[in-house]
Amino acid sequence: MKRNNSTVFRKIAYGIMLFSLFISILGVGNLSIAQAQEGSSDGVDYLIPEADLLSLEAKDAIALSLTNWQYEAPQNGRFSVLSLRQGTNWALATIASADLITHKPVDQEASVSNGRLVPLVLVFDNGKWKAAVKGDRDIQTLLNLIPESELSAEAKSALFFDPPISSNQAYNNYKFPWASGKAWIVRGTWHGSDNRALDFRPADNTNADVLAAAPGYITALAQCSPSDHYILNITTENTSEYLGYTHLTGESVRAEGLQLGDYVAQGQKLGVMAGAFSGADSCGIASSGMHLHVLMATKPFTMDGKTFSDSYWYDGVDLYSTQNGPSTIFADVPATYWAWNYIERLYNAGITGGCGSSPLTYCPENTVTRAQMAVFLLRGEHGSTYTPPNASGTVFSDVPATYWAANWIEQLASEGITSGCGTGVYCPESPVTRAQMSVFLLRAKHGSTYIPPAASGVFTDVPADYWAAAWIEQLAAEGITSGCGSGAYCPDQSVTRAQMAVFLVKTFNLP
């Protein structure tokens, strides 16, 4: 992966877009950061130690970006938000600019040619936004203001993914980030940030899945444009070490449903290695052949018994992984299945127990009936321990009180989420369509009186005058669906149990 200062942060268009996202979702009730600034004579507090990483221009850029959400720094640098996580009254972002960052901590080299990723913490406290950048002591001060109920101590400790290089490897069971049985090789030698990255590719120069080398938490997740490559950093569980993975296809990462802060198991699929591309993108990555760029936490670094020392140079040795993939819950949902992560999250949240036992199965390709949907929705809305009131058997003529899901169906109607499928009937054994599901999900999330904005015709197969167009487009606007492929939504297709898992996890933010 090659970078240069003239292209590292060509993010003028993309930075503005990211900042727009940042300001649109970061707020306290109806109070935005910009409003907080206007109402506070003190503006933003800077809790930054003297030995920080940022120049005065960088601090000015933070203040201006919080107000304007776009700022062209000296030397045509760009103060950019690469990733974001937020709660009720706080935000955690990853920021970067090659031109704004002037030096490293005293125990590292003094020059930075490729820029750095720097954690930024914002907390709304006593009527104003306070900010801290990089300094662990002062960042910790702000982190302590974030309630444990909103961000656990484990998550806080996993957020800071840029520790100094160490020669002592804390975790000793890293595996090569690809499947067993296929030979890979190193492409070139050490390079990149702090000269601690190596490039890998399959020996036969074909594409392949990228797997997590160790269990941990996603502490950076950035999309690069126009290449649509993704960068992921995963901080290894119970350590401060992380591995960075660069050049994964956007389509494959999105298909896995990965989000900032997610826990990933060793061997879990992260995405698919991207092919060659030309030009430069918003992450400052120049033209490159097909490879996986891996940024390592320590030097020397050992994976699968192979040690890469500071003097390592490509030696032509075939590298084989011992990855067997993570253990799975359902016998019919392997870790390579497209919705595996969502299905297991649904199970772990207590929303489903599967469709069979001995062995435990989920039946991911089976369609979801309207009766099953009632149970799924109410458990997603109220939690796994929720029990609805007893049914009367008088609400729908085709749902007697003795029907297995009668309690759930009548409660769904009581909450205004459904009025049935016709005059006095519910059609409990009928499959749920993707169009119907959009209405059910948004009513369960926002309440029975919710009305989505008017449709504009986002999907090629959902014209603006389609009966559920507004609901479908709002579902997409909230990031719950991206359609069924090629710009379409497939509104009349039946929802499968796999698709239902994705809908529920995204709608109710299940862990």
Coordinates of C-alpha atoms in Angstrom, one line a residue:
M1 CA 0.0 0.0 0.0
K2 CA 1.7 3.2 -1.1
R3 CA 0.9 6.7 0.2
N4 CA 2.2 10.2 -0.5
N5 CA 1.5 13.6 1.1
S6 CA -0.1 15.0 -2.0
T7 CA -2.8 12.3 -2.0
V8 CA -3.0 11.2 1.6
F9 CA -5.9 13.5 2.4
R10 CA -7.6 14.3 -0.9
K11 CA -10.8 14.1 1.0
I12 CA -12.3 17.5 0.2
A13 CA -15.5 16.0 -1.2
Y14 CA -15.5 12.9 1.0
G15 CA -14.5 14.8 4.2
I16 CA -17.4 17.1 3.8
M17 CA -19.7 14.2 3.4
L18 CA -18.4 12.5 6.5
F19 CA -18.7 15.7 8.5
S20 CA -22.2 16.1 7.3
L21 CA -22.9 12.6 8.6
F22 CA -21.2 13.5 11.9
I23 CA -23.3 16.6 12.5
S24 CA -26.5 14.9 11.4
I25 CA -26.3 12.1 14.0
L26 CA -24.4 13.7 16.8
G27 CA -26.6 15.7 19.2
V28 CA -28.2 15.8 22.6
G29 CA -31.9 15.7 22.3
N30 CA -32.5 18.7 20.0
L31 CA -29.2 20.3 20.8
S32 CA -26.5 20.1 18.2
I33 CA -22.8 20.7 18.7
A34 CA -23.1 23.9 16.6
Q35 CA -26.0 25.1 18.9
A36 CA -24.0 24.2 22.0
Q37 CA -21.2 26.4 20.7
E38 CA -23.5 29.3 20.0
G39 CA -24.9 29.1 23.5
S40 CA -21.5 28.9 25.2
S41 CA -19.1 31.7 25.5
D42 CA -16.3 29.3 26.3
G43 CA -16.8 27.2 23.1
V44 CA -15.0 23.9 23.3
D45 CA -12.8 22.9 26.1
Y46 CA -9.5 21.3 25.1
L47 CA -8.2 18.8 27.5
I48 CA -5.0 18.1 25.6
P49 CA -1.7 17.5 27.3
E50 CA 1.4 19.4 26.3
A51 CA 3.1 16.4 24.7
D52 CA 0.3 15.7 22.3
L53 CA 0.3 14.9 18.6
L54 CA -1.4 17.9 17.2
S55 CA -0.2 21.3 16.0
L56 CA -2.0 24.5 16.9
E57 CA -3.5 24.5 13.5
A58 CA -5.0 21.1 14.3
K59 CA -6.6 22.4 17.4
D60 CA -8.0 25.3 15.5
A61 CA -9.3 22.8 12.9
I62 CA -11.2 20.9 15.5
A63 CA -12.8 24.1 16.8
L64 CA -13.7 25.3 13.3
S65 CA -14.9 21.8 12.2
L66 CA -17.2 21.6 15.2
T67 CA -18.8 24.8 14.1
N68 CA -18.6 24.6 10.3
W69 CA -18.0 20.9 9.6
Q70 CA -15.5 21.7 6.9
Y71 CA -12.2 23.3 7.3
E72 CA -9.3 23.6 4.8
A73 CA -6.2 23.6 7.0
P74 CA -2.8 25.1 6.0
Q75 CA -0.9 23.3 3.3
N76 CA -4.2 22.1 1.8
G77 CA -4.6 19.6 4.6
R78 CA -8.0 18.3 5.5
F79 CA -9.2 17.6 9.0
S80 CA -11.3 14.4 8.4
V81 CA -13.5 12.2 10.4
L82 CA -12.9 8.6 9.4
S83 CA -15.1 6.8 11.8
L84 CA -17.7 7.7 14.4
R85 CA -19.5 6.2 17.4
Q86 CA -22.0 8.2 19.4
G87 CA -24.3 8.0 22.4
T88 CA -26.9 10.3 24.1
N89 CA -24.4 13.0 25.1
W90 CA -21.0 11.9 23.8
A91 CA -19.2 11.0 20.6
L92 CA -16.0 9.1 19.8
A93 CA -14.4 9.7 16.4
T94 CA -11.2 8.8 14.6
I95 CA -9.7 11.9 12.9
A96 CA -6.7 12.2 10.6
S97 CA -4.7 14.7 8.6
A98 CA -1.1 14.3 7.4
D99 CA -0.5 18.1 7.4
L100 CA -1.9 18.9 10.8
I101 CA -0.1 16.3 12.8
T102 CA 3.4 17.5 13.6
H103 CA 5.1 15.0 15.8
K104 CA 4.8 11.7 17.7
P105 CA 5.3 10.9 21.4
V106 CA 8.8 11.4 22.6
D107 CA 9.5 7.7 22.5
Q108 CA 9.0 7.5 18.8
E109 CA 10.5 9.1 15.7
A110 CA 9.8 12.8 15.3
S111 CA 8.7 12.8 11.7
V112 CA 5.4 11.8 10.2
S113 CA 5.2 11.5 6.4
N114 CA 2.1 9.4 6.1
G115 CA -0.3 10.9 8.6
R116 CA -1.9 9.2 11.6
L117 CA -5.2 8.2 13.0
V118 CA -6.0 10.0 16.2
P119 CA -8.9 9.3 18.6
L120 CA -11.2 12.3 19.4
V121 CA -13.6 12.3 22.4
L122 CA -16.4 14.7 22.7
V123 CA -18.7 14.9 25.7
F124 CA -21.5 17.3 26.4
D125 CA -21.1 18.4 30.0
N126 CA -22.4 21.4 32.0
G127 CA -23.9 23.0 28.9
K128 CA -21.0 22.8 26.6
W129 CA -19.0 20.3 24.4
K130 CA -15.6 19.3 25.7
A131 CA -13.0 17.7 23.5
A132 CA -9.9 15.6 24.1
V133 CA -7.5 14.3 21.5
K134 CA -5.0 11.5 21.9
G135 CA -3.7 12.2 25.4
D136 CA -4.7 9.1 27.4
R137 CA -5.0 11.0 30.8
D138 CA -7.4 13.6 29.5
I139 CA -9.3 11.3 27.2
Q140 CA -9.8 9.1 30.3
T141 CA -11.3 12.1 32.1
L142 CA -13.9 12.5 29.4
L143 CA -14.5 8.8 29.1
N144 CA -15.4 8.6 32.8
L145 CA -18.3 10.9 32.0
I146 CA -19.8 8.4 29.6
P147 CA -22.2 6.1 31.5
E148 CA -21.3 2.5 31.8
S149 CA -24.8 1.7 30.5
E150 CA -23.9 3.5 27.2
L151 CA -20.3 2.4 26.7
S152 CA -18.8 -0.4 28.7
A153 CA -15.3 -0.3 30.2
E154 CA -14.2 -3.0 27.8
A155 CA -15.4 -1.0 24.9
K156 CA -13.6 2.1 26.2
S157 CA -10.4 0.3 26.6
A158 CA -10.7 -1.1 23.0
L159 CA -11.1 2.3 21.4
F160 CA -7.5 3.5 21.4
F161 CA -5.9 1.5 18.7
D162 CA -2.7 3.2 18.1
P163 CA -0.3 2.1 20.9
P164 CA 3.5 2.6 20.5
I165 CA 5.4 -0.2 18.7
S166 CA 6.5 -2.8 21.2
S167 CA 8.9 -5.7 20.8
N168 CA 6.8 -7.7 23.3
Q169 CA 3.9 -9.5 21.6
A170 CA 1.1 -9.8 24.2
Y171 CA -1.1 -12.2 22.3
N172 CA 0.6 -15.4 21.0
N173 CA -2.0 -17.1 19.0
Y174 CA -2.4 -14.9 15.9
K175 CA -3.2 -16.9 12.8
F176 CA -2.8 -15.8 9.2
P177 CA -5.9 -13.9 8.1
W178 CA -7.0 -16.4 5.4
A179 CA -8.4 -19.9 5.3
S180 CA -6.3 -23.0 5.6
G181 CA -5.3 -25.0 2.6
K182 CA -4.4 -22.1 0.4
A183 CA -0.8 -20.8 0.1
W184 CA -0.2 -17.1 0.4
I185 CA 3.1 -15.1 0.0
V186 CA 4.4 -11.8 1.2
R187 CA 4.5 -9.1 -1.5
G188 CA 7.4 -6.8 -0.8
T189 CA 8.8 -5.7 2.5
W190 CA 7.9 -3.5 5.6
H191 CA 6.3 -0.2 4.7
G192 CA 3.4 2.1 5.7
S193 CA 2.7 3.8 9.1
D194 CA 5.8 3.4 11.3
N195 CA 7.2 0.9 8.8
R196 CA 5.2 -1.9 10.4
A197 CA 3.0 -3.1 7.6
L198 CA 3.4 -6.1 5.2
D199 CA 1.4 -6.9 2.1
F200 CA 0.1 -10.5 1.5
R201 CA -1.6 -12.1 -1.5
P202 CA -2.5 -15.7 -2.6
A203 CA 0.4 -17.4 -4.3
D204 CA -1.8 -18.2 -7.3
N205 CA -2.8 -14.5 -7.5
T206 CA -6.6 -15.2 -7.1
N207 CA -9.0 -13.5 -4.8
A208 CA -9.8 -14.8 -1.3
D209 CA -11.7 -14.2 1.9
V210 CA -10.0 -12.2 4.7
L211 CA -10.5 -13.7 8.2
A212 CA -9.8 -12.2 11.6
A213 CA -6.3 -13.2 12.8
A214 CA -7.3 -12.9 16.4
P215 CA -10.5 -12.3 18.5
G216 CA -11.2 -8.6 19.3
Y217 CA -13.2 -5.5 18.8
I218 CA -13.4 -3.3 15.6
T219 CA -11.8 0.0 16.6
A220 CA -11.6 1.6 13.2
L221 CA -13.9 1.1 10.1
A222 CA -13.3 3.5 7.2
Q223 CA -14.6 3.4 3.6
C224 CA -12.3 4.7 0.9
S225 CA -13.6 6.3 -2.3
P226 CA -13.9 6.0 -5.2
S227 CA -12.1 2.6 -4.9
D228 CA -14.8 1.4 -2.3
H229 CA -12.0 -0.3 -0.3
Y230 CA -12.4 -0.6 3.5
I231 CA -9.9 -0.3 6.2
L232 CA -10.5 -2.2 9.5
N233 CA -8.6 -2.1 12.7
I234 CA -9.3 -4.9 15.2
T235 CA -7.9 -4.5 18.7
T236 CA -7.1 -8.0 20.1
E237 CA -9.1 -9.1 23.0
N238 CA -7.6 -8.4 26.5
T239 CA -4.6 -6.6 25.0
S240 CA -3.9 -3.1 23.5
E241 CA -2.5 -4.7 20.3
Y242 CA -4.3 -4.3 17.1
L243 CA -4.1 -5.5 13.5
G244 CA -5.1 -3.2 10.6
Y245 CA -6.6 -4.8 7.5
T246 CA -6.7 -2.7 4.3
H247 CA -8.0 -3.4 0.8
L248 CA -11.3 -5.3 1.5
T249 CA -14.1 -4.8 -1.0
G250 CA -16.9 -2.5 0.2
E251 CA -19.6 -4.9 -1.0
S252 CA -18.1 -7.8 1.1
V253 CA -17.6 -5.8 4.3
R254 CA -21.2 -4.4 4.1
A255 CA -22.5 -7.9 3.5
E256 CA -20.9 -9.1 6.7
G257 CA -22.7 -6.3 8.6
L258 CA -19.6 -5.2 10.5
Q259 CA -19.9 -2.1 12.6
L260 CA -17.5 0.0 14.7
G261 CA -17.3 -1.5 18.2
D262 CA -18.4 -5.0 17.1
Y263 CA -16.7 -8.1 18.6
V264 CA -15.3 -10.5 16.1
A265 CA -14.2 -14.1 16.7
Q266 CA -10.9 -15.5 15.5
G267 CA -11.4 -16.8 12.0
Q268 CA -14.6 -14.7 11.4
K269 CA -14.9 -13.5 7.9
L270 CA -14.2 -9.7 7.6
G271 CA -14.7 -9.4 3.8
V272 CA -13.1 -10.2 0.5
M273 CA -9.7 -9.0 -0.6
A274 CA -10.0 -6.3 -3.3
G275 CA -8.5 -6.5 -6.7
A276 CA -6.1 -4.2 -8.3
F277 CA -7.1 -0.5 -8.8
S278 CA -5.6 2.6 -10.4
G279 CA -5.6 6.2 -9.3
A280 CA -5.8 7.5 -5.8
D281 CA -8.7 7.4 -3.3
S282 CA -9.9 9.3 -0.2
C283 CA -7.7 7.3 2.1
G284 CA -4.6 8.4 0.3
I285 CA -4.0 5.0 -1.2
A286 CA -2.3 5.1 -4.6
S287 CA -2.6 2.6 -7.5
S288 CA -1.9 -0.9 -6.4
G289 CA -2.0 -4.5 -7.4
M290 CA -4.2 -7.1 -5.6
H291 CA -3.1 -7.7 -2.0
L292 CA -4.1 -7.5 1.7
H293 CA -2.2 -4.8 3.6
V294 CA -1.7 -5.8 7.3
L295 CA -0.6 -3.2 9.8
M296 CA 1.0 -5.0 12.8
A297 CA 1.2 -3.9 16.4
T298 CA 4.7 -5.2 17.3
K299 CA 8.0 -6.0 15.7
P300 CA 9.0 -8.7 15.5
F301 CA 5.5 -10.2 14.9
T302 CA 4.5 -13.9 14.9
M303 CA 1.6 -15.4 13.1
D304 CA 1.1 -19.2 12.7
G305 CA 4.6 -19.8 13.9
K306 CA 6.2 -17.5 11.2
T307 CA 8.1 -14.5 12.8
F308 CA 8.5 -11.3 10.8
S309 CA 11.4 -9.4 12.1
D310 CA 12.5 -5.8 11.4
S311 CA 15.0 -7.0 8.8
Y312 CA 12.5 -9.3 7.1
W313 CA 12.4 -9.2 3.3
Y314 CA 10.3 -11.3 0.9
D315 CA 11.8 -14.8 1.0
G316 CA 9.4 -16.7 -1.4
V317 CA 8.1 -19.0 1.3
D318 CA 4.6 -20.2 1.0
L319 CA 2.5 -19.3 4.1
Y320 CA -0.3 -21.5 5.2
S321 CA -2.9 -20.6 7.8
T322 CA -4.2 -22.9 10.5
Q323 CA -7.5 -21.0 10.6
N324 CA -10.5 -23.4 11.1
G325 CA -13.0 -20.6 11.4
P326 CA -15.0 -19.8 14.6
S327 CA -17.2 -22.3 16.3
T328 CA -20.8 -21.9 15.2
I329 CA -24.1 -22.2 17.0
F330 CA -26.4 -23.6 14.3
A331 CA -25.4 -26.7 12.3
D332 CA -27.0 -25.3 9.2
V333 CA -25.4 -21.8 9.5
P334 CA -21.6 -22.1 8.9
A335 CA -19.4 -19.1 9.6
T336 CA -19.1 -18.6 5.8
Y337 CA -22.9 -18.1 5.4
W338 CA -23.7 -14.5 4.4
A339 CA -25.9 -13.8 7.4
W340 CA -24.1 -15.9 10.0
N341 CA -23.1 -13.0 12.2
Y342 CA -26.7 -11.6 12.3
I343 CA -28.2 -15.0 13.0
E344 CA -25.9 -15.7 15.9
R345 CA -26.5 -12.2 17.3
L346 CA -30.2 -12.9 17.1
Y347 CA -29.7 -16.2 19.0
N348 CA -27.4 -14.6 21.6
A349 CA -30.0 -11.9 22.2
G350 CA -32.6 -14.6 23.0
I351 CA -34.9 -13.6 20.1
T352 CA -34.7 -17.1 18.5
G353 CA -34.0 -20.6 19.6
G354 CA -33.8 -21.9 16.1
C355 CA -36.1 -24.2 14.2
G356 CA -34.9 -27.6 15.3
S357 CA -32.6 -29.4 17.8
S358 CA -30.2 -32.4 17.9
P359 CA -28.4 -30.7 16.2
L360 CA -29.5 -27.1 16.7
T361 CA -30.6 -25.7 13.4
Y362 CA -32.0 -22.3 12.2
C363 CA -33.4 -23.0 8.7
P364 CA -32.1 -19.7 7.3
E365 CA -33.7 -20.1 3.8
N366 CA -37.2 -20.9 5.1
T367 CA -39.7 -18.1 4.7
V368 CA -41.1 -16.3 7.7
T369 CA -44.8 -16.6 8.4
R370 CA -46.9 -13.7 9.7
A371 CA -47.3 -15.7 13.0
Q372 CA -43.5 -16.1 13.4
M373 CA -43.0 -12.5 12.5
A374 CA -45.2 -11.4 15.4
V375 CA -43.0 -13.3 17.9
F376 CA -39.8 -12.0 16.3
L377 CA -40.9 -8.4 16.3
L378 CA -42.2 -8.2 19.9
R379 CA -39.1 -10.0 21.3
G380 CA -36.9 -7.6 19.3
E381 CA -38.9 -4.6 20.6
H382 CA -39.4 -5.6 24.2
G383 CA -36.5 -8.1 24.9
S384 CA -36.1 -11.8 25.1
T385 CA -37.9 -12.2 28.4
Y386 CA -41.1 -10.5 27.2
T387 CA -44.3 -12.4 27.6
P388 CA -47.5 -11.0 26.0
P389 CA -50.9 -11.0 27.7
N390 CA -53.2 -14.0 27.1
A391 CA -55.2 -13.9 23.9
S392 CA -59.0 -13.5 23.8
G393 CA -59.4 -15.2 20.5
T394 CA -61.8 -12.4 19.4
V395 CA -59.5 -10.1 17.6
F396 CA -59.0 -12.1 14.4
S397 CA -61.4 -14.7 13.2
D398 CA -58.5 -17.0 11.9
V399 CA -56.5 -16.8 15.2
P400 CA -58.3 -18.6 18.0
A401 CA -57.1 -18.2 21.5
T402 CA -55.6 -21.7 21.3
Y403 CA -53.4 -20.9 18.3
W404 CA -49.7 -21.2 19.3
A405 CA -48.9 -17.5 18.5
A406 CA -52.3 -16.0 19.4
N407 CA -50.9 -14.0 22.3
W408 CA -48.2 -12.5 20.2
I409 CA -50.5 -11.7 17.2
E410 CA -53.1 -10.0 19.4
Q411 CA -50.4 -8.0 21.2
L412 CA -49.0 -6.9 17.8
A413 CA -52.5 -5.6 16.9
S414 CA -52.9 -4.0 20.3
E415 CA -49.7 -2.0 19.8
G416 CA -51.0 -0.8 16.4
I417 CA -48.3 -2.5 14.5
T418 CA -50.8 -4.6 12.4
S419 CA -54.4 -4.5 11.6
G420 CA -54.4 -7.9 9.9
C421 CA -54.5 -8.9 6.3
G422 CA -58.1 -8.2 5.6
T423 CA -61.5 -7.7 7.2
G424 CA -61.1 -9.3 10.7
V425 CA -58.4 -11.8 9.6
Y426 CA -54.6 -12.0 10.2
C427 CA -53.5 -14.8 7.8
P428 CA -51.0 -16.3 10.3
E429 CA -49.6 -18.9 8.0
S430 CA -49.0 -16.6 5.1
P431 CA -45.4 -15.6 4.3
V432 CA -44.3 -12.0 5.0
T433 CA -43.2 -10.0 2.0
R434 CA -40.3 -7.5 2.1
A435 CA -42.7 -4.7 1.5
Q436 CA -44.9 -5.7 4.5
M437 CA -41.8 -6.1 6.6
S438 CA -40.8 -2.5 6.1
V439 CA -44.0 -1.3 7.6
F440 CA -43.9 -3.8 10.5
L441 CA -40.3 -2.9 11.4
L442 CA -40.7 0.9 11.3
R443 CA -43.9 0.8 13.4
A444 CA -42.3 -1.5 15.9
K445 CA -39.3 0.8 16.1
H446 CA -41.0 4.2 16.0
G447 CA -44.6 3.5 17.3
S448 CA -48.0 3.0 15.7
T449 CA -48.5 6.6 14.8
Y450 CA -45.2 6.9 12.8
I451 CA -45.5 8.1 9.2
P452 CA -42.4 8.1 7.0
P453 CA -41.4 10.9 4.6
A454 CA -42.8 10.8 1.1
A455 CA -41.0 8.5 -1.3
S456 CA -38.9 9.7 -4.2
G457 CA -38.3 6.5 -6.1
V458 CA -35.0 5.2 -4.6
F459 CA -35.3 1.6 -5.8
T460 CA -35.8 0.7 -9.5
D461 CA -38.6 -1.7 -8.7
V462 CA -40.4 0.5 -6.1
P463 CA -41.9 3.5 -7.8
A464 CA -42.9 6.5 -5.6
D465 CA -46.6 5.6 -5.9
Y466 CA -46.1 2.0 -4.8
W467 CA -48.2 1.4 -1.7
A468 CA -45.2 0.8 0.7
A469 CA -42.7 3.0 -1.1
A470 CA -42.3 5.5 1.7
W471 CA -41.8 2.8 4.3
I472 CA -39.3 0.9 2.1
E473 CA -37.3 4.1 1.4
Q474 CA -37.2 5.0 5.1
L475 CA -36.0 1.6 5.9
A476 CA -33.1 2.2 3.5
A477 CA -32.5 5.7 4.9
E478 CA -32.1 4.3 8.4
G479 CA -29.5 1.8 7.2
I480 CA -31.7 -1.3 7.8
T481 CA -31.7 -2.4 4.2
S482 CA -29.7 -1.7 1.0
G483 CA -32.2 -3.7 -1.1
C484 CA -31.8 -7.0 -2.8
G485 CA -29.1 -6.1 -5.3
S486 CA -28.6 -3.9 -8.5
G487 CA -30.6 -1.0 -7.2
A488 CA -33.7 -3.1 -6.5
Y489 CA -35.6 -4.0 -3.3
C490 CA -37.8 -7.0 -4.4
P491 CA -40.8 -5.8 -2.4
D492 CA -43.0 -8.8 -3.2
Q493 CA -40.4 -11.5 -2.3
S494 CA -41.0 -13.4 0.9
V495 CA -38.7 -12.7 3.8
T496 CA -36.4 -15.6 4.7
R497 CA -35.4 -16.3 8.3
A498 CA -31.8 -15.2 7.4
Q499 CA -33.1 -11.8 6.1
M500 CA -35.3 -11.5 9.1
A501 CA -32.2 -11.8 11.4
V502 CA -30.6 -8.9 9.5
F503 CA -33.7 -6.8 9.7
L504 CA -34.1 -7.3 13.5
V505 CA -30.5 -6.9 14.4
K506 CA -30.3 -3.6 12.5
T507 CA -33.7 -2.3 13.6
F508 CA -33.2 -2.9 17.3
N509 CA -29.4 -2.5 17.4
L510 CA -29.0 -6.0 18.9
P511 CA -25.4 -6.6 20.2

